[in-house]
Amino acid sequence: MKPIFEGRIVTVGFALALAILLVVTGLSFRNTRRLTEAREWVAHTYVVTIKLEQVLTRLDEIETGNRGFIITGNDSYLEPYNAALSNIDQDLEELRLLTTDNPSQRNRVARLDGMKATRISTAAQGIRLRREAGFEPARQFVLLGAGKQEMDNIRSLIAEIETVERELLQQRVAEAKAEATKTIVTFSAGLVLSFVLLLLVFYFLRHQIAERRQAEQILIEQKRELTCSQQALFEQTTILHSMLASIGDGVVVSDENGKFLVFNPAAEQILQVGPTDSGIDQWTQTYGIYLPDMVTPYPPHELPLARAIRGESVDAAELFMRHAKVPHGAWLTVTARPIKSDVGLSRGGVAVFSDITERKRAESSIKELNDDLQKQAMQLEAANSELEAFSYSTSHDLRAPLRHLAGYAELLQKNGASKLDENGRRYVTTIVEAARRMGDLIDHLLAFSRLGRAQAERTTVSLQQLVKDAIQDLKEETTDRKVLWKIGSLPSVNADSSLLRLVFNNLLSNALKFTRSRESAEIEIGAATNHNEAVIFVRDNGVGFDMKYADKLFGVFQRLHRAEEFEGTGIGLASVRRIILRHGGRTWAESVVDSGATIYFSLPVETEFHPAGA
């Protein structure tokens, strides 16, 4: 019975030892797989981050091209704009594929796609305004700030996506580390137990051959596991090298002594110099690195990668590079991070950098253009001042001979009418009326000229009250007329009360004039909020006008009806436009012949004044 009992002990002990080894092997395989997944997620996070940077770069190129074209009107600024438009959808599609495993990230990418479409639409609207209406409307459109807000929202959402990716990465790495720790403990315990069991097996083994075969079997299993681990490590290393080779930015990894461990192809292409074994102290000289003044050599131990090796993080540091293979120099932006062990010991640093030479050149060109535009604006302001002074002086000089002409014509009409025939009396009457009309034109011209020089006093103004005051001012014009006033809810704005009252007086007076032929005049004043501005309108049921002449409506001395039909000098709406422009707003009109007209003007919610003559 004893041999049978001992045989059973050997069999059971061997089975238990084998089972424990299988469990330990399974845990080791699972741990290796999870570590592989963690590395893949590291690579995935880098790819997502890089793709987000590419999307942001495309949008920045759209923003730069859009603003450059609006400022200059030069189509060459639209080349990067159009290039970015042609590539950004592909970038977003790749980003969408990268986040298919995460519904919340996928939703954020979908929101980013919507924000992108909104930003492109806003940019296209600015370009269209620049092409169709010129610089000033486009500038006003840019000053509304929609494009900046959209870009701020996009940058915030991209930062949110990057934060989520990093949090997911940290969570998965932490889980993998915890699993690895458990596996190590289990593996150690399993080894101890297996060793005890094997001792028992060896103790009860009756033959040395069985003992040797058991040892050989264990050795074969261990070699097989080692081979699998080595193969997995080789595959992971191949994937990492492939990923680094496909990245467009330069990626450099160094150990704590300054020895380069990774130097991807993009890094060699950007620097035009490969890795060096000369050490940190020689990096500045080897790669020709200078401070942003382009003259002072960069202190070697202050280089971003050197700081990362010391445990510091560096974000978007700009530096200048110039050496024999890059004689004209290049601008680089560098982000660096330290590499630390599980216990916090420094193991080196990693630096990611890209060539921003073209961007720096574009920024310099834009600055020069802005300086030129500022000089041109100053010259234009001076020219406007001289023109206003000339207009004012000329108008005053015309008044004296005009008074003589009108006075003598009235004397002739009064004292010599009996000596004139019918044609003569008609001629004199025409002269008197023309002189009076000329006097009105001069008065209105002087008033229009004074608008450019008037000092605006900004206060909180109730548009509701201004409309009531304007209607009261026009009370005499509504005598013996049936007029229905429809006054909606109007906002209060920060503006000049007297100037806005003149706006309403002109608009309501026009509405009364052009509804004179109606049995019952209907005049509506209302408002609506549109983004960051309040839009006010005055609508009537008068004779209207042909929209093909709408571009002339707000011009000085521009009339869309004959003087015999409706009196006026053609100054009123020009004054309205000038006042609204000074408040940072805009004016436009809509009409159908014989079906009334609507005059619109807008005021920013926070109304500010522009310089006189603007």
PDB file of C-alpha atoms in Angstrom, residues 229-373:
ATOM      1  CA  SER A 229       8.063  37.310 -23.883  1.00  0.00           C
ATOM      2  CA  GLN A 230      10.984  38.169 -26.143  1.00  0.00           C
ATOM      3  CA  GLN A 231       8.762  37.929 -29.232  1.00  0.00           C
ATOM      4  CA  ALA A 232       6.128  40.185 -27.645  1.00  0.00           C
ATOM      5  CA  LEU A 233       8.803  42.694 -26.669  1.00  0.00           C
ATOM      6  CA  PHE A 234      10.189  42.664 -30.219  1.00  0.00           C
ATOM      7  CA  GLU A 235       6.737  43.319 -31.688  1.00  0.00           C
ATOM      8  CA  GLN A 236       6.122  46.193 -29.271  1.00  0.00           C
ATOM      9  CA  THR A 237       9.501  47.721 -30.104  1.00  0.00           C
ATOM     10  CA  THR A 238       8.748  47.462 -33.835  1.00  0.00           C
ATOM     11  CA  ILE A 239       5.397  49.210 -33.368  1.00  0.00           C
ATOM     12  CA  LEU A 240       7.031  51.991 -31.321  1.00  0.00           C
ATOM     13  CA  HIS A 241       9.722  52.604 -33.952  1.00  0.00           C
ATOM     14  CA  SER A 242       7.087  52.631 -36.705  1.00  0.00           C
ATOM     15  CA  MET A 243       5.024  55.161 -34.788  1.00  0.00           C
ATOM     16  CA  LEU A 244       8.001  57.434 -34.177  1.00  0.00           C
ATOM     17  CA  ALA A 245       8.959  57.252 -37.852  1.00  0.00           C
ATOM     18  CA  SER A 246       5.463  58.353 -38.927  1.00  0.00           C
ATOM     19  CA  ILE A 247       5.239  61.396 -36.613  1.00  0.00           C
ATOM     20  CA  GLY A 248       5.790  64.724 -38.371  1.00  0.00           C
ATOM     21  CA  ASP A 249       7.225  66.416 -35.270  1.00  0.00           C
ATOM     22  CA  GLY A 250      10.713  65.739 -34.029  1.00  0.00           C
ATOM     23  CA  VAL A 251      10.856  63.358 -31.042  1.00  0.00           C
ATOM     24  CA  VAL A 252      14.073  62.950 -29.053  1.00  0.00           C
ATOM     25  CA  VAL A 253      14.563  60.817 -25.909  1.00  0.00           C
ATOM     26  CA  SER A 254      17.679  60.995 -23.743  1.00  0.00           C
ATOM     27  CA  ASP A 255      18.765  59.148 -20.622  1.00  0.00           C
ATOM     28  CA  GLU A 256      19.810  60.913 -17.425  1.00  0.00           C
ATOM     29  CA  ASN A 257      23.398  61.285 -18.724  1.00  0.00           C
ATOM     30  CA  GLY A 258      22.417  62.984 -21.982  1.00  0.00           C
ATOM     31  CA  LYS A 259      22.798  59.932 -24.204  1.00  0.00           C
ATOM     32  CA  PHE A 260      20.216  59.865 -26.992  1.00  0.00           C
ATOM     33  CA  LEU A 261      17.979  56.778 -26.881  1.00  0.00           C
ATOM     34  CA  VAL A 262      15.452  57.876 -29.545  1.00  0.00           C
ATOM     35  CA  PHE A 263      16.026  60.283 -32.430  1.00  0.00           C
ATOM     36  CA  ASN A 264      13.192  59.915 -34.961  1.00  0.00           C
ATOM     37  CA  PRO A 265      13.563  60.756 -38.703  1.00  0.00           C
ATOM     38  CA  ALA A 266      11.538  63.959 -38.368  1.00  0.00           C
ATOM     39  CA  ALA A 267      14.028  65.192 -35.749  1.00  0.00           C
ATOM     40  CA  GLU A 268      16.954  64.660 -38.142  1.00  0.00           C
ATOM     41  CA  GLN A 269      15.049  66.327 -40.983  1.00  0.00           C
ATOM     42  CA  ILE A 270      14.193  69.415 -38.888  1.00  0.00           C
ATOM     43  CA  LEU A 271      17.616  69.771 -37.233  1.00  0.00           C
ATOM     44  CA  GLN A 272      19.605  68.635 -40.310  1.00  0.00           C
ATOM     45  CA  VAL A 273      21.951  67.021 -37.772  1.00  0.00           C
ATOM     46  CA  GLY A 274      21.661  63.536 -36.272  1.00  0.00           C
ATOM     47  CA  PRO A 275      22.238  62.381 -32.662  1.00  0.00           C
ATOM     48  CA  THR A 276      25.556  63.230 -31.046  1.00  0.00           C
ATOM     49  CA  ASP A 277      27.529  61.569 -28.251  1.00  0.00           C
ATOM     50  CA  SER A 278      29.194  64.839 -27.202  1.00  0.00           C
ATOM     51  CA  GLY A 279      27.026  65.332 -24.101  1.00  0.00           C
ATOM     52  CA  ILE A 280      24.655  68.021 -22.845  1.00  0.00           C
ATOM     53  CA  ASP A 281      27.381  70.695 -22.623  1.00  0.00           C
ATOM     54  CA  GLN A 282      27.950  70.505 -26.402  1.00  0.00           C
ATOM     55  CA  TRP A 283      24.316  70.467 -27.574  1.00  0.00           C
ATOM     56  CA  THR A 284      24.146  74.238 -28.086  1.00  0.00           C
ATOM     57  CA  GLN A 285      27.277  74.263 -30.246  1.00  0.00           C
ATOM     58  CA  THR A 286      26.496  71.037 -32.153  1.00  0.00           C
ATOM     59  CA  TYR A 287      22.979  72.065 -33.159  1.00  0.00           C
ATOM     60  CA  GLY A 288      23.550  75.850 -33.314  1.00  0.00           C
ATOM     61  CA  ILE A 289      20.868  76.822 -30.763  1.00  0.00           C
ATOM     62  CA  TYR A 290      20.328  80.508 -29.865  1.00  0.00           C
ATOM     63  CA  LEU A 291      18.017  82.487 -27.633  1.00  0.00           C
ATOM     64  CA  PRO A 292      15.055  84.255 -29.348  1.00  0.00           C
ATOM     65  CA  ASP A 293      17.291  87.301 -29.912  1.00  0.00           C
ATOM     66  CA  MET A 294      19.024  85.065 -32.565  1.00  0.00           C
ATOM     67  CA  VAL A 295      22.449  86.216 -31.296  1.00  0.00           C
ATOM     68  CA  THR A 296      23.034  84.827 -27.804  1.00  0.00           C
ATOM     69  CA  PRO A 297      23.928  81.103 -27.657  1.00  0.00           C
ATOM     70  CA  TYR A 298      21.400  79.137 -25.628  1.00  0.00           C
ATOM     71  CA  PRO A 299      22.837  78.126 -22.212  1.00  0.00           C
ATOM     72  CA  PRO A 300      23.238  74.322 -22.589  1.00  0.00           C
ATOM     73  CA  HIS A 301      21.759  73.437 -19.211  1.00  0.00           C
ATOM     74  CA  GLU A 302      18.731  75.690 -19.879  1.00  0.00           C
ATOM     75  CA  LEU A 303      17.780  73.840 -23.075  1.00  0.00           C
ATOM     76  CA  PRO A 304      14.288  72.290 -22.756  1.00  0.00           C
ATOM     77  CA  LEU A 305      15.572  68.686 -22.923  1.00  0.00           C
ATOM     78  CA  ALA A 306      18.307  69.414 -20.371  1.00  0.00           C
ATOM     79  CA  ARG A 307      15.687  70.864 -18.016  1.00  0.00           C
ATOM     80  CA  ALA A 308      13.456  67.823 -18.567  1.00  0.00           C
ATOM     81  CA  ILE A 309      16.353  65.528 -17.597  1.00  0.00           C
ATOM     82  CA  ARG A 310      16.573  67.507 -14.332  1.00  0.00           C
ATOM     83  CA  GLY A 311      12.880  66.814 -13.693  1.00  0.00           C
ATOM     84  CA  GLU A 312      11.320  70.043 -15.043  1.00  0.00           C
ATOM     85  CA  SER A 313       8.488  70.366 -17.563  1.00  0.00           C
ATOM     86  CA  VAL A 314       8.791  72.858 -20.435  1.00  0.00           C
ATOM     87  CA  ASP A 315       5.852  73.959 -22.605  1.00  0.00           C
ATOM     88  CA  ALA A 316       6.160  75.499 -26.084  1.00  0.00           C
ATOM     89  CA  ALA A 317       9.576  77.106 -25.603  1.00  0.00           C
ATOM     90  CA  GLU A 318      10.726  79.013 -28.704  1.00  0.00           C
ATOM     91  CA  LEU A 319      14.362  78.943 -29.782  1.00  0.00           C
ATOM     92  CA  PHE A 320      16.364  79.836 -32.880  1.00  0.00           C
ATOM     93  CA  MET A 321      18.660  77.384 -34.724  1.00  0.00           C
ATOM     94  CA  ARG A 322      21.399  78.273 -37.213  1.00  0.00           C
ATOM     95  CA  HIS A 323      24.359  76.190 -38.378  1.00  0.00           C
ATOM     96  CA  ALA A 324      26.172  75.283 -41.583  1.00  0.00           C
ATOM     97  CA  LYS A 325      23.336  73.140 -42.965  1.00  0.00           C
ATOM     98  CA  VAL A 326      20.705  75.731 -41.994  1.00  0.00           C
ATOM     99  CA  PRO A 327      22.502  78.976 -42.914  1.00  0.00           C
ATOM    100  CA  HIS A 328      19.391  81.152 -42.918  1.00  0.00           C
ATOM    101  CA  GLY A 329      18.249  79.805 -39.582  1.00  0.00           C
ATOM    102  CA  ALA A 330      14.995  78.236 -38.387  1.00  0.00           C
ATOM    103  CA  TRP A 331      12.588  78.782 -35.485  1.00  0.00           C
ATOM    104  CA  LEU A 332      11.607  75.828 -33.309  1.00  0.00           C
ATOM    105  CA  THR A 333       8.975  75.361 -30.626  1.00  0.00           C
ATOM    106  CA  VAL A 334       9.872  72.695 -28.046  1.00  0.00           C
ATOM    107  CA  THR A 335       7.856  70.876 -25.377  1.00  0.00           C
ATOM    108  CA  ALA A 336       9.801  68.663 -22.980  1.00  0.00           C
ATOM    109  CA  ARG A 337       8.878  66.313 -20.129  1.00  0.00           C
ATOM    110  CA  PRO A 338      10.957  64.297 -17.632  1.00  0.00           C
ATOM    111  CA  ILE A 339      10.998  60.481 -17.650  1.00  0.00           C
ATOM    112  CA  LYS A 340      10.881  58.979 -14.160  1.00  0.00           C
ATOM    113  CA  SER A 341      10.925  55.487 -12.709  1.00  0.00           C
ATOM    114  CA  ASP A 342       8.119  53.990 -10.631  1.00  0.00           C
ATOM    115  CA  VAL A 343       9.787  55.307  -7.478  1.00  0.00           C
ATOM    116  CA  GLY A 344      10.264  58.809  -8.889  1.00  0.00           C
ATOM    117  CA  LEU A 345      13.922  58.590  -9.876  1.00  0.00           C
ATOM    118  CA  SER A 346      14.964  60.487 -13.000  1.00  0.00           C
ATOM    119  CA  ARG A 347      15.498  58.266 -16.030  1.00  0.00           C
ATOM    120  CA  GLY A 348      16.007  61.016 -18.624  1.00  0.00           C
ATOM    121  CA  GLY A 349      13.736  63.244 -20.669  1.00  0.00           C
ATOM    122  CA  VAL A 350      11.713  63.452 -23.872  1.00  0.00           C
ATOM    123  CA  ALA A 351      11.394  66.496 -26.163  1.00  0.00           C
ATOM    124  CA  VAL A 352       8.907  67.056 -28.982  1.00  0.00           C
ATOM    125  CA  PHE A 353       9.600  69.949 -31.356  1.00  0.00           C
ATOM    126  CA  SER A 354       8.427  71.360 -34.670  1.00  0.00           C
ATOM    127  CA  ASP A 355       9.615  73.925 -37.212  1.00  0.00           C
ATOM    128  CA  ILE A 356       7.615  77.191 -36.902  1.00  0.00           C
ATOM    129  CA  THR A 357       9.773  79.293 -39.231  1.00  0.00           C
ATOM    130  CA  GLU A 358       6.954  79.956 -41.684  1.00  0.00           C
ATOM    131  CA  ARG A 359       4.597  80.890 -38.867  1.00  0.00           C
ATOM    132  CA  LYS A 360       7.118  83.381 -37.469  1.00  0.00           C
ATOM    133  CA  ARG A 361       7.568  84.887 -40.932  1.00  0.00           C
ATOM    134  CA  ALA A 362       3.809  85.190 -41.310  1.00  0.00           C
ATOM    135  CA  GLU A 363       3.539  86.870 -37.900  1.00  0.00           C
ATOM    136  CA  SER A 364       6.260  89.325 -38.895  1.00  0.00           C
ATOM    137  CA  SER A 365       4.494  90.076 -42.182  1.00  0.00           C
ATOM    138  CA  ILE A 366       1.182  90.615 -40.388  1.00  0.00           C
ATOM    139  CA  LYS A 367       2.855  92.993 -37.926  1.00  0.00           C
ATOM    140  CA  GLU A 368       4.331  94.994 -40.793  1.00  0.00           C
ATOM    141  CA  LEU A 369       0.926  95.090 -42.483  1.00  0.00           C
ATOM    142  CA  ASN A 370      -0.716  96.245 -39.242  1.00  0.00           C
ATOM    143  CA  ASP A 371       1.872  99.017 -38.906  1.00  0.00           C
ATOM    144  CA  ASP A 372       1.216 100.095 -42.511  1.00  0.00           C
ATOM    145  CA  LEU A 373      -2.533 100.035 -41.933  1.00  0.00           C
TER     146      LEU A 373
END
